[in-house]
JSON list of C-alpha atoms in Angstrom, two decimals:
[
{"chain": "A", "resi": 1375, "resn": "MET", "atom": "CA", "xyz": [0.00, 0.00, 0.00]},
{"chain": "A", "resi": 1376, "resn": "LYS", "atom": "CA", "xyz": [2.84, 2.40, 0.83]},
{"chain": "A", "resi": 1377, "resn": "LEU", "atom": "CA", "xyz": [4.52, 1.78, -2.55]},
{"chain": "A", "resi": 1378, "resn": "CYS", "atom": "CA", "xyz": [1.26, 2.52, -4.37]},
{"chain": "A", "resi": 1379, "resn": "SER", "atom": "CA", "xyz": [0.77, 5.74, -2.40]},
{"chain": "A", "resi": 1380, "resn": "MET", "atom": "CA", "xyz": [4.34, 6.82, -3.06]},
{"chain": "A", "resi": 1381, "resn": "ARG", "atom": "CA", "xyz": [3.91, 6.23, -6.81]},
{"chain": "A", "resi": 1382, "resn": "LEU", "atom": "CA", "xyz": [0.71, 8.25, -6.78]},
{"chain": "A", "resi": 1383, "resn": "ILE", "atom": "CA", "xyz": [2.46, 11.12, -4.99]},
{"chain": "A", "resi": 1384, "resn": "LEU", "atom": "CA", "xyz": [5.34, 11.03, -7.47]},
{"chain": "A", "resi": 1385, "resn": "LEU", "atom": "CA", "xyz": [2.95, 10.95, -10.43]},
{"chain": "A", "resi": 1386, "resn": "CYS", "atom": "CA", "xyz": [0.94, 13.88, -9.05]},
{"chain": "A", "resi": 1387, "resn": "SER", "atom": "CA", "xyz": [4.15, 15.83, -8.43]},
{"chain": "A", "resi": 1388, "resn": "PHE", "atom": "CA", "xyz": [5.31, 15.20, -12.00]},
{"chain": "A", "resi": 1389, "resn": "VAL", "atom": "CA", "xyz": [1.94, 16.31, -13.44]},
{"chain": "A", "resi": 1390, "resn": "LEU", "atom": "CA", "xyz": [1.92, 19.49, -11.34]},
{"chain": "A", "resi": 1391, "resn": "LEU", "atom": "CA", "xyz": [5.50, 20.34, -12.32]},
{"chain": "A", "resi": 1392, "resn": "ASN", "atom": "CA", "xyz": [4.76, 19.69, -16.00]},
{"chain": "A", "resi": 1393, "resn": "ASN", "atom": "CA", "xyz": [1.64, 21.89, -15.86]},
{"chain": "A", "resi": 1394, "resn": "ALA", "atom": "CA", "xyz": [3.60, 24.64, -14.11]},
{"chain": "A", "resi": 1395, "resn": "VAL", "atom": "CA", "xyz": [6.23, 24.61, -16.86]},
{"chain": "A", "resi": 1396, "resn": "GLN", "atom": "CA", "xyz": [3.54, 24.79, -19.56]},
{"chain": "A", "resi": 1397, "resn": "ALA", "atom": "CA", "xyz": [1.67, 27.55, -17.75]},
{"chain": "A", "resi": 1398, "resn": "HIS", "atom": "CA", "xyz": [4.90, 29.54, -17.43]},
{"chain": "A", "resi": 1399, "resn": "SER", "atom": "CA", "xyz": [5.64, 29.37, -21.15]},
{"chain": "A", "resi": 1400, "resn": "LEU", "atom": "CA", "xyz": [2.08, 30.29, -22.10]},
{"chain": "A", "resi": 1401, "resn": "GLN", "atom": "CA", "xyz": [1.90, 33.16, -19.61]},
{"chain": "A", "resi": 1402, "resn": "ASN", "atom": "CA", "xyz": [5.13, 34.73, -20.78]},
{"chain": "A", "resi": 1403, "resn": "LYS", "atom": "CA", "xyz": [3.49, 37.83, -22.29]},
{"chain": "A", "resi": 1404, "resn": "LEU", "atom": "CA", "xyz": [5.95, 39.76, -24.43]},
{"chain": "A", "resi": 1405, "resn": "TYR", "atom": "CA", "xyz": [3.92, 42.41, -26.21]},
{"chain": "A", "resi": 1406, "resn": "ASP", "atom": "CA", "xyz": [0.39, 43.52, -26.90]},
{"chain": "A", "resi": 1407, "resn": "THR", "atom": "CA", "xyz": [-0.55, 42.34, -30.39]},
{"chain": "A", "resi": 1408, "resn": "GLY", "atom": "CA", "xyz": [-2.88, 45.28, -30.96]},
{"chain": "A", "resi": 1409, "resn": "GLU", "atom": "CA", "xyz": [-6.26, 45.21, -32.60]},
{"chain": "A", "resi": 1410, "resn": "ALA", "atom": "CA", "xyz": [-7.24, 41.76, -33.87]},
{"chain": "A", "resi": 1411, "resn": "ILE", "atom": "CA", "xyz": [-7.56, 41.32, -37.62]},
{"chain": "A", "resi": 1412, "resn": "PRO", "atom": "CA", "xyz": [-11.25, 40.96, -38.55]},
{"chain": "A", "resi": 1413, "resn": "LYS", "atom": "CA", "xyz": [-11.86, 37.27, -39.26]},
{"chain": "A", "resi": 1414, "resn": "PRO", "atom": "CA", "xyz": [-13.83, 35.78, -42.12]},
{"chain": "A", "resi": 1415, "resn": "ARG", "atom": "CA", "xyz": [-16.44, 33.20, -41.13]},
{"chain": "A", "resi": 1416, "resn": "ILE", "atom": "CA", "xyz": [-14.17, 30.26, -42.00]},
{"chain": "A", "resi": 1417, "resn": "MET", "atom": "CA", "xyz": [-11.62, 31.48, -39.42]},
{"chain": "A", "resi": 1418, "resn": "ARG", "atom": "CA", "xyz": [-14.14, 31.78, -36.56]},
{"chain": "A", "resi": 1419, "resn": "GLY", "atom": "CA", "xyz": [-12.25, 29.09, -34.59]},
{"chain": "A", "resi": 1420, "resn": "PHE", "atom": "CA", "xyz": [-8.96, 30.96, -34.90]},
{"chain": "A", "resi": 1421, "resn": "VAL", "atom": "CA", "xyz": [-7.82, 32.83, -31.79]},
{"chain": "A", "resi": 1422, "resn": "GLU", "atom": "CA", "xyz": [-5.51, 35.78, -32.35]},
{"chain": "A", "resi": 1423, "resn": "MET", "atom": "CA", "xyz": [-3.94, 36.27, -28.96]},
{"chain": "A", "resi": 1424, "resn": "GLN", "atom": "CA", "xyz": [-4.01, 39.68, -27.27]},
{"chain": "A", "resi": 1425, "resn": "HIS", "atom": "CA", "xyz": [-0.43, 39.22, -26.11]},
{"chain": "A", "resi": 1426, "resn": "ALA", "atom": "CA", "xyz": [2.39, 37.41, -27.91]},
{"chain": "A", "resi": 1427, "resn": "ARG", "atom": "CA", "xyz": [3.87, 34.66, -25.77]},
{"chain": "A", "resi": 1428, "resn": "GLY", "atom": "CA", "xyz": [7.52, 33.74, -25.62]},
{"chain": "A", "resi": 1429, "resn": "VAL", "atom": "CA", "xyz": [8.21, 30.02, -26.02]},
{"chain": "A", "resi": 1430, "resn": "PRO", "atom": "CA", "xyz": [11.35, 27.90, -25.62]},
{"chain": "A", "resi": 1431, "resn": "ASP", "atom": "CA", "xyz": [13.16, 26.66, -28.72]},
{"chain": "A", "resi": 1432, "resn": "VAL", "atom": "CA", "xyz": [12.73, 22.88, -28.68]},
{"chain": "A", "resi": 1433, "resn": "PRO", "atom": "CA", "xyz": [14.12, 20.27, -31.09]},
{"chain": "A", "resi": 1434, "resn": "PHE", "atom": "CA", "xyz": [12.18, 18.16, -33.58]},
{"chain": "A", "resi": 1435, "resn": "ILE", "atom": "CA", "xyz": [13.48, 15.72, -36.18]},
{"chain": "A", "resi": 1436, "resn": "ASP", "atom": "CA", "xyz": [12.93, 15.73, -39.91]},
{"chain": "A", "resi": 1437, "resn": "GLU", "atom": "CA", "xyz": [12.53, 12.70, -42.17]},
{"chain": "A", "resi": 1438, "resn": "ALA", "atom": "CA", "xyz": [16.31, 12.46, -42.65]},
{"chain": "A", "resi": 1439, "resn": "GLY", "atom": "CA", "xyz": [16.75, 12.24, -38.85]},
{"chain": "A", "resi": 1440, "resn": "LYS", "atom": "CA", "xyz": [18.27, 15.72, -38.58]},
{"chain": "A", "resi": 1441, "resn": "THR", "atom": "CA", "xyz": [17.39, 18.05, -35.72]},
{"chain": "A", "resi": 1442, "resn": "GLN", "atom": "CA", "xyz": [15.16, 20.99, -36.67]},
{"chain": "A", "resi": 1443, "resn": "THR", "atom": "CA", "xyz": [13.78, 23.92, -34.67]},
{"chain": "A", "resi": 1444, "resn": "LEU", "atom": "CA", "xyz": [11.23, 26.62, -35.33]},
{"chain": "A", "resi": 1445, "resn": "LYS", "atom": "CA", "xyz": [14.00, 29.18, -34.81]},
{"chain": "A", "resi": 1446, "resn": "GLN", "atom": "CA", "xyz": [15.32, 28.48, -38.32]},
{"chain": "A", "resi": 1447, "resn": "HIS", "atom": "CA", "xyz": [12.16, 30.14, -39.69]},
{"chain": "A", "resi": 1448, "resn": "GLN", "atom": "CA", "xyz": [12.56, 33.39, -37.76]},
{"chain": "A", "resi": 1449, "resn": "GLY", "atom": "CA", "xyz": [11.78, 36.40, -39.91]},
{"chain": "A", "resi": 1450, "resn": "LYS", "atom": "CA", "xyz": [8.58, 34.75, -41.17]},
{"chain": "A", "resi": 1451, "resn": "LEU", "atom": "CA", "xyz": [5.10, 34.01, -39.91]},
{"chain": "A", "resi": 1452, "resn": "VAL", "atom": "CA", "xyz": [5.27, 30.33, -38.94]},
{"chain": "A", "resi": 1453, "resn": "LEU", "atom": "CA", "xyz": [2.22, 28.10, -39.16]},
{"chain": "A", "resi": 1454, "resn": "VAL", "atom": "CA", "xyz": [2.77, 24.85, -37.22]},
{"chain": "A", "resi": 1455, "resn": "ASN", "atom": "CA", "xyz": [0.24, 22.14, -37.93]},
{"chain": "A", "resi": 1456, "resn": "LEU", "atom": "CA", "xyz": [0.12, 19.26, -35.45]},
{"chain": "A", "resi": 1457, "resn": "TRP", "atom": "CA", "xyz": [-1.20, 16.06, -36.98]},
{"chain": "A", "resi": 1458, "resn": "ALA", "atom": "CA", "xyz": [-1.14, 12.26, -36.63]},
{"chain": "A", "resi": 1459, "resn": "THR", "atom": "CA", "xyz": [-1.72, 9.27, -38.89]},
{"chain": "A", "resi": 1460, "resn": "TRP", "atom": "CA", "xyz": [-4.64, 8.08, -36.75]},
{"chain": "A", "resi": 1461, "resn": "CYS", "atom": "CA", "xyz": [-6.46, 11.43, -37.11]},
{"chain": "A", "resi": 1462, "resn": "ALA", "atom": "CA", "xyz": [-9.11, 11.42, -39.89]},
{"chain": "A", "resi": 1463, "resn": "PRO", "atom": "CA", "xyz": [-9.55, 15.24, -39.98]},
{"chain": "A", "resi": 1464, "resn": "CYS", "atom": "CA", "xyz": [-5.75, 15.57, -40.31]},
{"chain": "A", "resi": 1465, "resn": "LEU", "atom": "CA", "xyz": [-5.94, 13.51, -43.49]},
{"chain": "A", "resi": 1466, "resn": "ARG", "atom": "CA", "xyz": [-8.44, 16.04, -44.86]},
{"chain": "A", "resi": 1467, "resn": "GLU", "atom": "CA", "xyz": [-6.14, 18.97, -44.00]},
{"chain": "A", "resi": 1468, "resn": "ILE", "atom": "CA", "xyz": [-2.97, 17.57, -45.60]},
{"chain": "A", "resi": 1469, "resn": "PRO", "atom": "CA", "xyz": [-3.83, 18.31, -49.26]},
{"chain": "A", "resi": 1470, "resn": "GLU", "atom": "CA", "xyz": [-5.12, 21.76, -48.32]},
{"chain": "A", "resi": 1471, "resn": "LEU", "atom": "CA", "xyz": [-1.94, 22.60, -46.39]},
{"chain": "A", "resi": 1472, "resn": "GLN", "atom": "CA", "xyz": [0.17, 21.15, -49.18]},
{"chain": "A", "resi": 1473, "resn": "HIS", "atom": "CA", "xyz": [-1.58, 23.50, -51.62]},
{"chain": "A", "resi": 1474, "resn": "LEU", "atom": "CA", "xyz": [-1.03, 26.47, -49.26]},
{"chain": "A", "resi": 1475, "resn": "LYS", "atom": "CA", "xyz": [2.65, 25.60, -49.00]},
{"chain": "A", "resi": 1476, "resn": "GLN", "atom": "CA", "xyz": [2.94, 25.69, -52.80]},
{"chain": "A", "resi": 1477, "resn": "GLU", "atom": "CA", "xyz": [0.87, 28.90, -53.02]},
{"chain": "A", "resi": 1478, "resn": "TYR", "atom": "CA", "xyz": [3.16, 30.65, -50.51]},
{"chain": "A", "resi": 1479, "resn": "GLN", "atom": "CA", "xyz": [6.46, 29.31, -51.87]},
{"chain": "A", "resi": 1480, "resn": "GLY", "atom": "CA", "xyz": [9.10, 32.06, -51.50]},
{"chain": "A", "resi": 1481, "resn": "LYS", "atom": "CA", "xyz": [6.84, 34.31, -49.42]},
{"chain": "A", "resi": 1482, "resn": "ASN", "atom": "CA", "xyz": [7.17, 35.40, -45.81]},
{"chain": "A", "resi": 1483, "resn": "ILE", "atom": "CA", "xyz": [5.46, 32.36, -44.27]},
{"chain": "A", "resi": 1484, "resn": "ALA", "atom": "CA", "xyz": [6.68, 28.91, -43.27]},
{"chain": "A", "resi": 1485, "resn": "ILE", "atom": "CA", "xyz": [4.19, 26.05, -43.05]},
{"chain": "A", "resi": 1486, "resn": "VAL", "atom": "CA", "xyz": [5.60, 23.34, -40.79]},
{"chain": "A", "resi": 1487, "resn": "PRO", "atom": "CA", "xyz": [3.67, 20.10, -40.30]},
{"chain": "A", "resi": 1488, "resn": "ILE", "atom": "CA", "xyz": [4.70, 18.18, -37.17]},
{"chain": "A", "resi": 1489, "resn": "SER", "atom": "CA", "xyz": [3.57, 14.59, -36.71]},
{"chain": "A", "resi": 1490, "resn": "ILE", "atom": "CA", "xyz": [3.01, 13.59, -33.11]},
{"chain": "A", "resi": 1491, "resn": "ASP", "atom": "CA", "xyz": [3.00, 9.89, -33.99]},
{"chain": "A", "resi": 1492, "resn": "GLU", "atom": "CA", "xyz": [5.13, 7.84, -31.60]},
{"chain": "A", "resi": 1493, "resn": "GLU", "atom": "CA", "xyz": [6.68, 5.85, -34.46]},
{"chain": "A", "resi": 1494, "resn": "PRO", "atom": "CA", "xyz": [8.11, 8.18, -37.15]},
{"chain": "A", "resi": 1495, "resn": "LYS", "atom": "CA", "xyz": [8.94, 5.15, -39.32]},
{"chain": "A", "resi": 1496, "resn": "ASP", "atom": "CA", "xyz": [5.20, 4.58, -39.86]},
{"chain": "A", "resi": 1497, "resn": "VAL", "atom": "CA", "xyz": [4.51, 8.09, -41.15]},
{"chain": "A", "resi": 1498, "resn": "ARG", "atom": "CA", "xyz": [6.17, 8.03, -44.60]},
{"chain": "A", "resi": 1499, "resn": "PRO", "atom": "CA", "xyz": [4.39, 4.78, -45.64]},
{"chain": "A", "resi": 1500, "resn": "PHE", "atom": "CA", "xyz": [1.11, 6.33, -44.49]},
{"chain": "A", "resi": 1501, "resn": "LEU", "atom": "CA", "xyz": [1.71, 9.48, -46.55]},
{"chain": "A", "resi": 1502, "resn": "THR", "atom": "CA", "xyz": [2.72, 7.45, -49.59]},
{"chain": "A", "resi": 1503, "resn": "GLN", "atom": "CA", "xyz": [-0.35, 5.22, -49.26]},
{"chain": "A", "resi": 1504, "resn": "HIS", "atom": "CA", "xyz": [-2.57, 8.33, -49.34]},
{"chain": "A", "resi": 1505, "resn": "ASN", "atom": "CA", "xyz": [-0.74, 9.88, -52.34]},
{"chain": "A", "resi": 1506, "resn": "PHE", "atom": "CA", "xyz": [1.04, 12.56, -50.29]},
{"chain": "A", "resi": 1507, "resn": "SER", "atom": "CA", "xyz": [4.57, 11.53, -51.28]},
{"chain": "A", "resi": 1508, "resn": "ASP", "atom": "CA", "xyz": [5.72, 15.16, -51.56]},
{"chain": "A", "resi": 1509, "resn": "TYR", "atom": "CA", "xyz": [4.38, 16.17, -48.14]},
{"chain": "A", "resi": 1510, "resn": "GLN", "atom": "CA", "xyz": [7.35, 16.86, -45.87]},
{"chain": "A", "resi": 1511, "resn": "THR", "atom": "CA", "xyz": [6.86, 16.70, -42.12]},
{"chain": "A", "resi": 1512, "resn": "TRP", "atom": "CA", "xyz": [8.81, 16.90, -38.91]},
{"chain": "A", "resi": 1513, "resn": "PHE", "atom": "CA", "xyz": [8.38, 14.43, -36.06]},
{"chain": "A", "resi": 1514, "resn": "ASP", "atom": "CA", "xyz": [7.99, 14.80, -32.33]},
{"chain": "A", "resi": 1515, "resn": "PRO", "atom": "CA", "xyz": [8.02, 11.27, -30.89]},
{"chain": "A", "resi": 1516, "resn": "THR", "atom": "CA", "xyz": [9.14, 12.53, -27.46]},
{"chain": "A", "resi": 1517, "resn": "GLN", "atom": "CA", "xyz": [6.43, 15.21, -27.27]},
{"chain": "A", "resi": 1518, "resn": "ASN", "atom": "CA", "xyz": [8.79, 18.21, -27.08]},
{"chain": "A", "resi": 1519, "resn": "ILE", "atom": "CA", "xyz": [5.94, 20.31, -28.47]},
{"chain": "A", "resi": 1520, "resn": "GLU", "atom": "CA", "xyz": [4.29, 20.09, -25.04]},
{"chain": "A", "resi": 1521, "resn": "GLN", "atom": "CA", "xyz": [6.94, 22.56, -23.80]},
{"chain": "A", "resi": 1522, "resn": "ILE", "atom": "CA", "xyz": [5.51, 25.14, -26.21]},
{"chain": "A", "resi": 1523, "resn": "ILE", "atom": "CA", "xyz": [1.86, 24.32, -26.81]},
{"chain": "A", "resi": 1524, "resn": "PRO", "atom": "CA", "xyz": [-0.65, 21.64, -25.81]},
{"chain": "A", "resi": 1525, "resn": "ALA", "atom": "CA", "xyz": [-0.72, 18.63, -28.13]},
{"chain": "A", "resi": 1526, "resn": "ASN", "atom": "CA", "xyz": [-3.89, 17.04, -26.80]},
{"chain": "A", "resi": 1527, "resn": "VAL", "atom": "CA", "xyz": [-5.99, 17.95, -29.86]},
{"chain": "A", "resi": 1528, "resn": "VAL", "atom": "CA", "xyz": [-5.15, 17.18, -33.49]},
{"chain": "A", "resi": 1529, "resn": "PRO", "atom": "CA", "xyz": [-5.34, 18.66, -35.91]},
{"chain": "A", "resi": 1530, "resn": "ALA", "atom": "CA", "xyz": [-4.27, 21.89, -34.30]},
{"chain": "A", "resi": 1531, "resn": "THR", "atom": "CA", "xyz": [-2.48, 24.82, -35.89]},
{"chain": "A", "resi": 1532, "resn": "TYR", "atom": "CA", "xyz": [-0.38, 27.39, -34.05]},
{"chain": "A", "resi": 1533, "resn": "PHE", "atom": "CA", "xyz": [1.00, 30.66, -35.41]},
{"chain": "A", "resi": 1534, "resn": "PHE", "atom": "CA", "xyz": [4.31, 32.21, -34.42]},
{"chain": "A", "resi": 1535, "resn": "ASP", "atom": "CA", "xyz": [5.49, 35.71, -35.31]},
{"chain": "A", "resi": 1536, "resn": "ALA", "atom": "CA", "xyz": [8.78, 36.53, -37.05]},
{"chain": "A", "resi": 1537, "resn": "LYS", "atom": "CA", "xyz": [10.61, 36.40, -33.69]},
{"chain": "A", "resi": 1538, "resn": "GLY", "atom": "CA", "xyz": [9.21, 32.98, -32.75]},
{"chain": "A", "resi": 1539, "resn": "ASN", "atom": "CA", "xyz": [6.51, 34.17, -30.33]},
{"chain": "A", "resi": 1540, "resn": "LEU", "atom": "CA", "xyz": [3.13, 32.44, -30.18]},
{"chain": "A", "resi": 1541, "resn": "VAL", "atom": "CA", "xyz": [0.44, 34.80, -31.53]},
{"chain": "A", "resi": 1542, "resn": "GLY", "atom": "CA", "xyz": [-2.55, 32.61, -32.41]},
{"chain": "A", "resi": 1543, "resn": "PHE", "atom": "CA", "xyz": [-4.03, 29.17, -32.82]},
{"chain": "A", "resi": 1544, "resn": "VAL", "atom": "CA", "xyz": [-6.92, 27.11, -34.09]},
{"chain": "A", "resi": 1545, "resn": "ARG", "atom": "CA", "xyz": [-7.63, 23.73, -32.53]},
{"chain": "A", "resi": 1546, "resn": "GLY", "atom": "CA", "xyz": [-9.49, 21.22, -34.67]},
{"chain": "A", "resi": 1547, "resn": "TYR", "atom": "CA", "xyz": [-10.09, 20.90, -38.40]},
{"chain": "A", "resi": 1548, "resn": "LEU", "atom": "CA", "xyz": [-10.05, 24.00, -40.59]},
{"chain": "A", "resi": 1549, "resn": "ASP", "atom": "CA", "xyz": [-10.88, 24.09, -44.30]},
{"chain": "A", "resi": 1550, "resn": "TRP", "atom": "CA", "xyz": [-7.59, 25.66, -45.44]},
{"chain": "A", "resi": 1551, "resn": "GLY", "atom": "CA", "xyz": [-8.84, 25.54, -49.03]},
{"chain": "A", "resi": 1552, "resn": "ASP", "atom": "CA", "xyz": [-11.65, 28.02, -48.41]},
{"chain": "A", "resi": 1553, "resn": "LYS", "atom": "CA", "xyz": [-11.43, 31.16, -50.60]},
{"chain": "A", "resi": 1554, "resn": "ASP", "atom": "CA", "xyz": [-11.26, 33.46, -47.54]},
{"chain": "A", "resi": 1555, "resn": "VAL", "atom": "CA", "xyz": [-8.23, 31.76, -45.94]},
{"chain": "A", "resi": 1556, "resn": "ILE", "atom": "CA", "xyz": [-5.50, 33.19, -48.19]},
{"chain": "A", "resi": 1557, "resn": "PRO", "atom": "CA", "xyz": [-6.59, 36.84, -47.84]},
{"chain": "A", "resi": 1558, "resn": "TYR", "atom": "CA", "xyz": [-6.69, 36.36, -44.06]},
{"chain": "A", "resi": 1559, "resn": "LEU", "atom": "CA", "xyz": [-3.25, 34.69, -44.01]},
{"chain": "A", "resi": 1560, "resn": "ASP", "atom": "CA", "xyz": [-1.91, 37.59, -46.10]},
{"chain": "A", "resi": 1561, "resn": "LYS", "atom": "CA", "xyz": [-3.03, 39.98, -43.35]},
{"chain": "A", "resi": 1562, "resn": "LEU", "atom": "CA", "xyz": [-1.42, 37.81, -40.67]},
{"chain": "A", "resi": 1563, "resn": "ILE", "atom": "CA", "xyz": [1.83, 37.78, -42.67]},
{"chain": "A", "resi": 1564, "resn": "THR", "atom": "CA", "xyz": [1.75, 41.58, -42.94]},
{"chain": "A", "resi": 1565, "resn": "LYS", "atom": "CA", "xyz": [1.13, 41.94, -39.19]},
{"chain": "A", "resi": 1566, "resn": "TYR", "atom": "CA", "xyz": [3.40, 39.20, -37.80]},
{"chain": "A", "resi": 1567, "resn": "GLY", "atom": "CA", "xyz": [5.83, 38.18, -40.53]},
{"chain": "A", "resi": 1568, "resn": "GLN", "atom": "CA", "xyz": [8.17, 41.17, -40.24]}
]
């Protein structure tokens, strides 16, 4: 009985410490983002934060096994899309995000898909099976993303300004192919991608 109680205490302590670390990073207000950009109906689930939040620079891995960080995209608006192979709505977003990535090639935005699958080796066969051979993704098998943002909902998309600060998010599926998305993203790039 004592061993069970001790494990419970240790588990509760770990959860509280983890939540405190997350709360700290999300409460790190750096600047007032000013007046929110008026949203089209399709973006109603998007939250433009009133204050930009500083976040730690954590490592991810790419398909070649090399370490990558969001910091390498500083100077651009960064759209991070969390997804997983077991997520049906994520499968619907992939072609839309792939199209956006092509549409914004060479512009002041980086679109970074991050798979939260525990087994990165299973991701490429999944993408190939669904005819997404050209879709490049990063992996986060150790859940480093949890140091920056919650990863308990997928798909989820988070936006970071040109200095790497969290400025907005949408949790759940979004129709990225809607005609009103690109004009809205253009405004976000103008506001945060400098």
